[in-house]
mmCIF file of C-alpha atoms in Angstrom:
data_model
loop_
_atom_site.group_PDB
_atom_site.id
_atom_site.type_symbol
_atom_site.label_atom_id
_atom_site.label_comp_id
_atom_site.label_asym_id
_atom_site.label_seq_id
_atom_site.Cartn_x
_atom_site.Cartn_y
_atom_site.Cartn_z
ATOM 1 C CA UNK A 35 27.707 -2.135 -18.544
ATOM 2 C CA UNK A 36 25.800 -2.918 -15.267
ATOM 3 C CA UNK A 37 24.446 -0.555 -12.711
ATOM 4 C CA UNK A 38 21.929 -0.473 -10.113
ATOM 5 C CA UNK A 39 19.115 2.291 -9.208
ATOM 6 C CA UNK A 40 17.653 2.819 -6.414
ATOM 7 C CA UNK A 41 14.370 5.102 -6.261
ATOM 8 C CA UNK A 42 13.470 6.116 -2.456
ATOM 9 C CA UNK A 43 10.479 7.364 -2.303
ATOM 10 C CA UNK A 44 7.990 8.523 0.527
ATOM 11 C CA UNK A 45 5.942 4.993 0.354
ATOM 12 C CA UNK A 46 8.303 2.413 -0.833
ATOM 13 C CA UNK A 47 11.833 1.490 -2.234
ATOM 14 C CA UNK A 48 12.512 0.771 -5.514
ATOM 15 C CA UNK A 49 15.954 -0.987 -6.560
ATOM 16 C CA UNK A 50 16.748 -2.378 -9.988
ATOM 17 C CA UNK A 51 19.972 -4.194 -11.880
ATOM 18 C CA UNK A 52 20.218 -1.505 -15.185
ATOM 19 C CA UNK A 53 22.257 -2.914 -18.237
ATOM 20 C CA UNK A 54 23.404 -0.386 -20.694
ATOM 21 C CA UNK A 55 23.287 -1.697 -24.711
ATOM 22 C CA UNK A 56 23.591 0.522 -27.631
ATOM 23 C CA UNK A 57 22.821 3.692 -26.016
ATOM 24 C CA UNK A 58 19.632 2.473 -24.145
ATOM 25 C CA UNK A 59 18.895 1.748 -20.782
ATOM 26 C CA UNK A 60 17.242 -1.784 -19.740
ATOM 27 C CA UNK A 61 15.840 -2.936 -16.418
ATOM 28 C CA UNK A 62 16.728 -6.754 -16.300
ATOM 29 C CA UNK A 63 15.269 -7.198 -12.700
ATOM 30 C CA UNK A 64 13.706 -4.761 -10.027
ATOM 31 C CA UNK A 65 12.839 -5.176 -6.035
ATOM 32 C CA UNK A 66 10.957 -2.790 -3.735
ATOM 33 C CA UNK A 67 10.050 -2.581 -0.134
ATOM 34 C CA UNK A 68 8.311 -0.652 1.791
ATOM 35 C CA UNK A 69 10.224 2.752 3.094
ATOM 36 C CA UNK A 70 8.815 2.853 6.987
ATOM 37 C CA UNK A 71 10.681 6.681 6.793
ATOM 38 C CA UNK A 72 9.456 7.031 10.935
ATOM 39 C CA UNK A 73 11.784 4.222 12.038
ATOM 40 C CA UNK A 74 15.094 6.429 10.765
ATOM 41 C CA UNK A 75 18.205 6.981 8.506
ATOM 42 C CA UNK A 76 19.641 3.759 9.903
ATOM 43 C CA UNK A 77 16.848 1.950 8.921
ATOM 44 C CA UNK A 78 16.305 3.313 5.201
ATOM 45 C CA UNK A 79 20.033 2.630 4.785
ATOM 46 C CA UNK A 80 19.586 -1.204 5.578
ATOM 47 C CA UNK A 81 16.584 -1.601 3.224
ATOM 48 C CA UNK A 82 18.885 -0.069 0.674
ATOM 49 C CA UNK A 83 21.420 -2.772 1.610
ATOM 50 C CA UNK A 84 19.017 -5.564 1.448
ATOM 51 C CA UNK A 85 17.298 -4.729 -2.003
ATOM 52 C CA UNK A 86 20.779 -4.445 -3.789
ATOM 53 C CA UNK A 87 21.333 -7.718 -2.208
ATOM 54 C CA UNK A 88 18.191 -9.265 -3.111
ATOM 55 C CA UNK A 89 18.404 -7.589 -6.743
ATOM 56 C CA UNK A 90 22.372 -9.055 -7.203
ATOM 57 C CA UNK A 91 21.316 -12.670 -5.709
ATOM 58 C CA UNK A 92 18.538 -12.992 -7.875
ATOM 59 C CA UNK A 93 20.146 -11.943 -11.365
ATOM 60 C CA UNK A 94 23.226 -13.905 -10.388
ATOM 61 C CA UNK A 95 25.474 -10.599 -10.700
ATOM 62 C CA UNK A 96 28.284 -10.107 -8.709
ATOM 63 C CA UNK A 97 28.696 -6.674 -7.077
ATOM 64 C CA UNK A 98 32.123 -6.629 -9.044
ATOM 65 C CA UNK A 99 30.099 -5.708 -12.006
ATOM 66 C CA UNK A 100 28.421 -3.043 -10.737
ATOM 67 C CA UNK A 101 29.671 0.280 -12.377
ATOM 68 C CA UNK A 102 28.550 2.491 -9.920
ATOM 69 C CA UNK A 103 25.011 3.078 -8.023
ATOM 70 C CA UNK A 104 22.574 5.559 -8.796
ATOM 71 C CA UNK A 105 20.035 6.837 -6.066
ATOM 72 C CA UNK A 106 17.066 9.129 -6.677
ATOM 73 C CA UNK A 107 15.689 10.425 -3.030
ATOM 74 C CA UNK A 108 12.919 12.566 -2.194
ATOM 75 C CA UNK A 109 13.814 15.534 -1.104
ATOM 76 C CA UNK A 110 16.353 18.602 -1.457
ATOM 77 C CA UNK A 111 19.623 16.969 -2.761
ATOM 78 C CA UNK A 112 23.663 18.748 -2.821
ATOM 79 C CA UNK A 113 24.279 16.855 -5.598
ATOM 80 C CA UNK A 114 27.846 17.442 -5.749
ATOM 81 C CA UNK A 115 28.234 16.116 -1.957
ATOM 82 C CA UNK A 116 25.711 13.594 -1.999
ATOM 83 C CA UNK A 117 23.761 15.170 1.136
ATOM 84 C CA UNK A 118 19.918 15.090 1.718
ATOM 85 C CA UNK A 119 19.246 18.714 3.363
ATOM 86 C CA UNK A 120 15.801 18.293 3.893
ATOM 87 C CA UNK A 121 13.026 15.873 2.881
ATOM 88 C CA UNK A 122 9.260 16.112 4.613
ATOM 89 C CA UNK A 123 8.412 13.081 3.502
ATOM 90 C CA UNK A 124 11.181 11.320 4.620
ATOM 91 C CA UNK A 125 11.716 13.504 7.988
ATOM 92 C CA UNK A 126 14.937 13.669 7.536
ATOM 93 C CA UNK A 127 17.275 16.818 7.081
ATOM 94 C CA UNK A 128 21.271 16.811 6.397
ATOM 95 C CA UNK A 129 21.339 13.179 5.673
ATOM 96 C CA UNK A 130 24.315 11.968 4.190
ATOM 97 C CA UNK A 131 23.338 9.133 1.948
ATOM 98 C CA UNK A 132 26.292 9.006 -0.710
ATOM 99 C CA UNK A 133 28.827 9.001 2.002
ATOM 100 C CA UNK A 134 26.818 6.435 4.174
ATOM 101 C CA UNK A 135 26.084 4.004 1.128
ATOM 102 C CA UNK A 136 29.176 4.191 -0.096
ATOM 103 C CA UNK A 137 30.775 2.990 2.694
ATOM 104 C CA UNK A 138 27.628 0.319 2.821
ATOM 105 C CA UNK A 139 27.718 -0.736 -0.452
ATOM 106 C CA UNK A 140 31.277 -0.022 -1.504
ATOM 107 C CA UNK A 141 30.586 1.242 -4.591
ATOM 108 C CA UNK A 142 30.691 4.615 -6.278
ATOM 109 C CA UNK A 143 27.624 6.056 -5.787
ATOM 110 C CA UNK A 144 25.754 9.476 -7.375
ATOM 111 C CA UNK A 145 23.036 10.893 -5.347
ATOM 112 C CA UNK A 146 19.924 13.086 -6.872
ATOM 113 C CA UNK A 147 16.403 14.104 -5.832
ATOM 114 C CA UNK A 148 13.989 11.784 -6.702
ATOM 115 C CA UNK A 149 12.316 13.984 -9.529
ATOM 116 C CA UNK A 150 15.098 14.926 -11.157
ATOM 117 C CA UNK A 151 16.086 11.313 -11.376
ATOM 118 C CA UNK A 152 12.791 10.197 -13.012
ATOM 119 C CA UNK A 153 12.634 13.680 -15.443
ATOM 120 C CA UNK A 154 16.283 12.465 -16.635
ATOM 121 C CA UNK A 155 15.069 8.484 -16.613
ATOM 122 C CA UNK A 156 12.307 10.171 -19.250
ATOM 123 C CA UNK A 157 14.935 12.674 -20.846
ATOM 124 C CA UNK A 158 17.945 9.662 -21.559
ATOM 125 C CA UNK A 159 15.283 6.877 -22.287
ATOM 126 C CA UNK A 160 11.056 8.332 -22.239
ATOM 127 C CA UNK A 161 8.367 10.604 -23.423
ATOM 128 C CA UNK A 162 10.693 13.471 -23.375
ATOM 129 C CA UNK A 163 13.964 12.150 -24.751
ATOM 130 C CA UNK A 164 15.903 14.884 -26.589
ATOM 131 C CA UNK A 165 13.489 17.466 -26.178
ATOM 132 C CA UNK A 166 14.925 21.069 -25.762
ATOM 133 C CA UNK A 167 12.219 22.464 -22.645
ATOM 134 C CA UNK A 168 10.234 19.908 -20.806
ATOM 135 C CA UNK A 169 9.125 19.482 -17.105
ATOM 136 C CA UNK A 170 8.171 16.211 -15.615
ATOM 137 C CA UNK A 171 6.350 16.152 -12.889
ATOM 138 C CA UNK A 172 6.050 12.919 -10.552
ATOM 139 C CA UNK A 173 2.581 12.747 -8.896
ATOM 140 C CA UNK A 174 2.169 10.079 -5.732
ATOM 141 C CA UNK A 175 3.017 10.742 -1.750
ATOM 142 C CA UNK A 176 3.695 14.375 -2.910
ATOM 143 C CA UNK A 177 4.412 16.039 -5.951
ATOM 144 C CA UNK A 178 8.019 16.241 -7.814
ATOM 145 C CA UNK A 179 8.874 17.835 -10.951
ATOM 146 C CA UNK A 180 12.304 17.368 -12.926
ATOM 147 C CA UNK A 181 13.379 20.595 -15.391
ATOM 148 C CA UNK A 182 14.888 20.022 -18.303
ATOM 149 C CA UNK A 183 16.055 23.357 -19.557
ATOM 150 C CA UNK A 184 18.334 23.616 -23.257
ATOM 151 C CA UNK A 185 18.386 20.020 -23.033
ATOM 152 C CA UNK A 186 20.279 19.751 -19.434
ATOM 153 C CA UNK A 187 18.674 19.009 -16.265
ATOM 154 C CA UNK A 188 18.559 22.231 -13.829
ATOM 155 C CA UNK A 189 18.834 22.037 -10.791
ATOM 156 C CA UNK A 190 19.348 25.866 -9.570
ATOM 157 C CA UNK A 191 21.940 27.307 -6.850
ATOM 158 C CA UNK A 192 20.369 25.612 -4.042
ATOM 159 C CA UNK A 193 20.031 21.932 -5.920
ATOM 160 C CA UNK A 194 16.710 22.450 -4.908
ATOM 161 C CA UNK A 195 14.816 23.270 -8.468
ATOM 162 C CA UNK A 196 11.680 21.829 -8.973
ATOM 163 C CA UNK A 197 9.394 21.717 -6.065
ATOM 164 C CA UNK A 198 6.720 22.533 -7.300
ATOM 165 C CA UNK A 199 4.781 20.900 -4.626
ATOM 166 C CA UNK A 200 5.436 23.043 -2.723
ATOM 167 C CA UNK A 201 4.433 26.214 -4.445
ATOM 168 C CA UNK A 202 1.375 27.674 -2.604
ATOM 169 C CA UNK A 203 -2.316 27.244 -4.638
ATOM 170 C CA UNK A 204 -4.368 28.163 -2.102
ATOM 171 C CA UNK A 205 -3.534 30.552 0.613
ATOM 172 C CA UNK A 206 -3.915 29.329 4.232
ATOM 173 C CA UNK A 207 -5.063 25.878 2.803
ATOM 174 C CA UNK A 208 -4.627 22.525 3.870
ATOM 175 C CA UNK A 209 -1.830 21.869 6.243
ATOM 176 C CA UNK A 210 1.450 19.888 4.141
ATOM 177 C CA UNK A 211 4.088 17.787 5.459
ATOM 178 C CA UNK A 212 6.487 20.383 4.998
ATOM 179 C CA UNK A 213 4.790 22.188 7.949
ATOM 180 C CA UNK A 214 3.102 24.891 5.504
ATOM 181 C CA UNK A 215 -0.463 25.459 4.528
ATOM 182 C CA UNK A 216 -1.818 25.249 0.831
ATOM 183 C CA UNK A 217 1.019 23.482 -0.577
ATOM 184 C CA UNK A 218 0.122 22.596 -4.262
ATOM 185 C CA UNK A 219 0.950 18.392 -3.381
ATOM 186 C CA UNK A 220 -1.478 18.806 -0.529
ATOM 187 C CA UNK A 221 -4.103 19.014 -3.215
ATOM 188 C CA UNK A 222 -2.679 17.622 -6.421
ATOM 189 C CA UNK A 223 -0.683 14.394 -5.107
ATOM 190 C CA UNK A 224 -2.055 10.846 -4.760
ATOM 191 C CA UNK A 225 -2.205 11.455 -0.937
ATOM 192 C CA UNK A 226 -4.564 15.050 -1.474
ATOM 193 C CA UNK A 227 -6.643 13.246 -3.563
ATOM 194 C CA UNK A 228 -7.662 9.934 -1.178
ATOM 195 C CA UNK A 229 -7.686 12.290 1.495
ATOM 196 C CA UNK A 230 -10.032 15.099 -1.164
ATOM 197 C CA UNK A 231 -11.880 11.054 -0.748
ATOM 198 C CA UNK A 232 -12.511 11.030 2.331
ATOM 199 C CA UNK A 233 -13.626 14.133 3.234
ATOM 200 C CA UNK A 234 -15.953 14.186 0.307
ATOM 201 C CA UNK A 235 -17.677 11.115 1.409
ATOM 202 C CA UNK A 236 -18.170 11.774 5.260
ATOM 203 C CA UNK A 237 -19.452 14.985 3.955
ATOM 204 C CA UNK A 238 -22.077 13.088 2.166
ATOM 205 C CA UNK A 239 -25.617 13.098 3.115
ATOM 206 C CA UNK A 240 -26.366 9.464 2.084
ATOM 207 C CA UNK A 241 -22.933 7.964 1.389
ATOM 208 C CA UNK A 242 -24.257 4.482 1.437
ATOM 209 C CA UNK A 243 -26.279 5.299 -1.297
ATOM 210 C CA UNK A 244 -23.789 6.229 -3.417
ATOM 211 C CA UNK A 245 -21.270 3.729 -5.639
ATOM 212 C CA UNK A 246 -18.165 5.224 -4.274
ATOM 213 C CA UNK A 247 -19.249 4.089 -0.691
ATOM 214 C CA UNK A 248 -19.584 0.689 -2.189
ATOM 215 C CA UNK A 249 -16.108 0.837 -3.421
ATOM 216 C CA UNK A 250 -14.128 2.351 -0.250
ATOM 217 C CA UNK A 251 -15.783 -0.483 2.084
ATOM 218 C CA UNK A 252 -17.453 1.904 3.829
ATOM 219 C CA UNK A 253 -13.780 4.155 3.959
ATOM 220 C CA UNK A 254 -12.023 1.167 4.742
ATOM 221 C CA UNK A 255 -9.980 0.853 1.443
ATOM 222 C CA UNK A 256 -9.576 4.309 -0.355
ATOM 223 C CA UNK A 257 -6.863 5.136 -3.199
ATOM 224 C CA UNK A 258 -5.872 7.574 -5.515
ATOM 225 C CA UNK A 259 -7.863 5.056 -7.846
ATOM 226 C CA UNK A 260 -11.438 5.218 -6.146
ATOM 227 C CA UNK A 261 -12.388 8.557 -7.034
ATOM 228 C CA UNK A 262 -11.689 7.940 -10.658
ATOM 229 C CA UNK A 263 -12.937 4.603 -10.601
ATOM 230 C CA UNK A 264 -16.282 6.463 -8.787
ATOM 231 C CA UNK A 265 -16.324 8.607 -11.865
ATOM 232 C CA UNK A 266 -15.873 6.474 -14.908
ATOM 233 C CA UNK A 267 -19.210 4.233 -13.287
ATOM 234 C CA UNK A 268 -21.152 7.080 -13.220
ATOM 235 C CA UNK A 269 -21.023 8.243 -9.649
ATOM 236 C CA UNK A 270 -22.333 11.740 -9.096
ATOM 237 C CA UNK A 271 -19.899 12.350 -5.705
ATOM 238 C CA UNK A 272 -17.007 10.941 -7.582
ATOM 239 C CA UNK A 273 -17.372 13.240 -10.995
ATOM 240 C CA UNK A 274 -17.611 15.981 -8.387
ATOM 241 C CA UNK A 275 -14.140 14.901 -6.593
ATOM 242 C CA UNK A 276 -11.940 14.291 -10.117
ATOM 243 C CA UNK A 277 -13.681 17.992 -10.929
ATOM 244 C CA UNK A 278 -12.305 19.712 -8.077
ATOM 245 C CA UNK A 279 -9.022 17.530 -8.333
ATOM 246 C CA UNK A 280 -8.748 18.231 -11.575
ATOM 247 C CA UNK A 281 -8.924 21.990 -10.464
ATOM 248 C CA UNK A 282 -5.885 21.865 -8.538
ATOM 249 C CA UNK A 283 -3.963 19.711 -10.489
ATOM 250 C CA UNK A 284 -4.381 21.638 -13.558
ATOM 251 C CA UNK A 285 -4.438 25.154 -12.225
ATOM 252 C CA UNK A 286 -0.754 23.801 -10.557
ATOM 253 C CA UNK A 287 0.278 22.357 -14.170
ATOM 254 C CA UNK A 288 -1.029 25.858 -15.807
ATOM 255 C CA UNK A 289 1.330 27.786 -13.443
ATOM 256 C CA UNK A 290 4.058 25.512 -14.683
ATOM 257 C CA UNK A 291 2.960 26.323 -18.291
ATOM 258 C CA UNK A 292 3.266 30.012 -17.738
ATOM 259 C CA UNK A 293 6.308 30.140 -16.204
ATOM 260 C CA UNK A 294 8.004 28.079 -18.294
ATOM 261 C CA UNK A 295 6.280 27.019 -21.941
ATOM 262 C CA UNK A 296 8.104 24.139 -21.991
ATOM 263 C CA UNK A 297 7.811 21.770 -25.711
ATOM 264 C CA UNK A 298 6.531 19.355 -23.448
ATOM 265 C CA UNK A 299 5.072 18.086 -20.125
ATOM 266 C CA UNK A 300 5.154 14.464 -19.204
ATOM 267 C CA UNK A 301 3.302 13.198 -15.879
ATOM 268 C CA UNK A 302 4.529 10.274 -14.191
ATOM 269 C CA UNK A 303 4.121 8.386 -10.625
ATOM 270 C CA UNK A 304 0.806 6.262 -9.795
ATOM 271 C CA UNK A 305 -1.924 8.975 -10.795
ATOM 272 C CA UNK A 306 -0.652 8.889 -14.401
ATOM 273 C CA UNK A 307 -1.798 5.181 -14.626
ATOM 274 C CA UNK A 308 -5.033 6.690 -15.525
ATOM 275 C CA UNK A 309 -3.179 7.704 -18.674
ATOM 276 C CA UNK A 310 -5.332 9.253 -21.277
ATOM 277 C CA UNK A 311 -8.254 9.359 -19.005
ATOM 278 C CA UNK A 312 -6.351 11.816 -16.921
ATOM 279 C CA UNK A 313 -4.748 13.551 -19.272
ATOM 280 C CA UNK A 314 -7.656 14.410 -21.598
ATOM 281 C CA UNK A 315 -9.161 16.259 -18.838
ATOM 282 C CA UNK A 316 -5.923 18.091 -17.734
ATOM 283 C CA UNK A 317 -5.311 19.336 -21.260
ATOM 284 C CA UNK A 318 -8.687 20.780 -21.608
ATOM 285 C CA UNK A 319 -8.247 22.559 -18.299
ATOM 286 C CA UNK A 320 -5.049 23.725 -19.124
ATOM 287 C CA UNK A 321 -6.016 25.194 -22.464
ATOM 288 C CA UNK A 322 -8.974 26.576 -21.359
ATOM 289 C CA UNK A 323 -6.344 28.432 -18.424
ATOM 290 C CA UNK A 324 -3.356 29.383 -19.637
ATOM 291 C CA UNK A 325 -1.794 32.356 -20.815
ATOM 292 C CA UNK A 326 -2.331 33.215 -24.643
ATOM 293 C CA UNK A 327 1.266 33.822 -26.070
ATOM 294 C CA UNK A 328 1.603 34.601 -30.113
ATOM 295 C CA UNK A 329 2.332 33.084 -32.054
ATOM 296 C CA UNK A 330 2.528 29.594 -29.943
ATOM 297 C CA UNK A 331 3.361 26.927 -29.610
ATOM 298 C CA UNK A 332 0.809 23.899 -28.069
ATOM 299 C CA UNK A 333 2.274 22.202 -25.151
ATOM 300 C CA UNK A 334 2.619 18.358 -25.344
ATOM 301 C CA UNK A 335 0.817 17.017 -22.060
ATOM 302 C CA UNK A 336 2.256 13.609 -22.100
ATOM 303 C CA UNK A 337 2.535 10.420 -19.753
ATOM 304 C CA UNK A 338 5.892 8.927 -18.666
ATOM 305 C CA UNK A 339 6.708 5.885 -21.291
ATOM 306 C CA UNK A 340 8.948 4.143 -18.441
ATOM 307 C CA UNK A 341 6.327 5.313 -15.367
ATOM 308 C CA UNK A 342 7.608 2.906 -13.298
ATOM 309 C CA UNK A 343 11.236 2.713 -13.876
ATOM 310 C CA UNK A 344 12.242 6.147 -14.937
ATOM 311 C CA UNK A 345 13.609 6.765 -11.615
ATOM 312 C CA UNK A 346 15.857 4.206 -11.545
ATOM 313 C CA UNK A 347 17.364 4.980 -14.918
ATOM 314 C CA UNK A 348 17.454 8.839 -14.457
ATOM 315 C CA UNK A 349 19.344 7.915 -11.285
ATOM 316 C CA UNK A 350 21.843 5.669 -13.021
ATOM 317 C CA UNK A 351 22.420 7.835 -16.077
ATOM 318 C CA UNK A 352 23.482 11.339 -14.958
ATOM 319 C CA UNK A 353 26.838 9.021 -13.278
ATOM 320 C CA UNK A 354 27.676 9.479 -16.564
ATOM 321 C CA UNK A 355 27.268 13.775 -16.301
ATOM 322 C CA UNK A 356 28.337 13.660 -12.876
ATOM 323 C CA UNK A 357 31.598 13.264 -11.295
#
């Protein structure tokens, strides 16, 4: 069986031709392309077009044997009508993508947010498949996180469980895209930490002096990656920016720890390529923070296995839960 996932994220579109075999999900081919959100619905909806295009043409697949396709958007998702409500990183509310693509693409298609596609990507095929309680949290433009509760996703009333990026860390903090101040992404995602970058190193006394300066170009090329990078050489300004990131992150991931002591916790989107590097640190904070409950149970603080394509799967495999 064939299908194709689509991922639409804040930065870029993912697509991919998924082939089903023995239970398991495999990505034969994937495309992406930048999302350009500012330039409209209209526009998202013909990148769409063109990756599944691009994705069919190059795998010689017909659309014929397409099953259905699966789409995992950022954002708050009614699942059961296929409508975006609301999505700050998209700036888009009451978008109706599964009618829209449908009549696009004409194919079925099944419509989720983003992080619960990638938490059930990880669930059906990843670092948390079959477990009972786990969150997974996807970490780039913002912050997502996908509940897995008795071994079904949740999604809540609302179908707007799980975002957790926007839960409030610091009160009156930075400003987030969802128009709110403190927001726990505007600390914790990729984007907090280049900009926790930036700041840090105009702040600086003697930046050029320092090895992160070296690496940003003089804050011409900064990433989620230079901080860490800063760090692992050494660099006294970037140890002190992973610190304080690692502050936020973990006291956000602690929360989630309290709240729910899930088995496990798996962290997935571009920070998590750090892997253990990150995660090492994160447990330790999160030990050192959380709430003693007896007798208990550790917490598994884990990294996506499919941290690139979980998405994409998640999105295509709950067509088989949902109608």
């Amino acid at each position: 069986m064939k299908y194709i996932g689509i991922d639409i994220g804040g930065t870029n579109i993912v697509a991919g031709l998924i082939e089903k075999k023995d239970n398991d999900y495999f990505v034969i081919k994937k495309e992406s392309c930048e999302t350009r959100a500012k330039d409209g619905v209209e526009n998202i909806e013909n990148r769409i077009k063109n990756l599944y295009d691009k994705v069919l043409r190059k795998t010689n697949t017909h659309s014929n044997d397409i099953n259905w396709v699966g789409i995992g958007v950022a954002g708050s998702v009614n699942v059961e009508k296929g409508i975006v409500g609301y999505s700050s990183n998209l700036f888009i509310k009451n978008w109706k993508l599964k009618e829209n693509m449908e009549n696009i693409l004409k194919k079925r298609v099944v419509v989720l947010n983003d992080a619960d596609a990638y938490a059930y990507g990880e669930f059906v095929a990843g670092s948390v498949r079959k477990a009972n309680n786990a969150l997974v949290l996807t970490i780039g433009t913002g912050i997502g996180c996908g509940i897995i509760i008795n071994g079904s996703l949740y999604s809540s009333s609302n179908f707007a469980a799980g975002e957790v990026g926007h839960m409030i860390i610091e009160y009156n903090g930075r400003k987030c895209n969802c128009g709110k101040k403190g927001c726990f992404e505007a600390y914790a995602s990729a984007t907090g930490l280049v900009n926790m970058t930036i700041e840090a190193v105009n702040k600086s006394q003697n930046p050029e002096e320092e090895y992160i300066f070296k690496l940003t170009k003089g804050l011409k090329r900064v990433s989620a990656k230079t901080a860490f990078d800063a760090k692992k050489n050494n660099d006294e300004l970037g140890n002190q920016i992973i610190k304080n990131y690692i502050g936020y992150l973990g006291t956000g991931i602690t929360n989630l720890v309290n709240i729910f002591q899930p088995d496990k916790i798996c962290i997935g989107g571009g920070v998590a390529m750090e892997g253990e590097y990150l995660l090492k640190m994160l447990r330790e904070f999160v030990d050192e923070n959380k709430y003693e409950v007896y007798p208990f149970k550790p917490v598994d603080i884990l990294r996506a296995r499919n941290c690139d394509t979980a998405g994409i799967i998640g999105a295509v495999a709950i067509g088989e839960v949902k109608v």
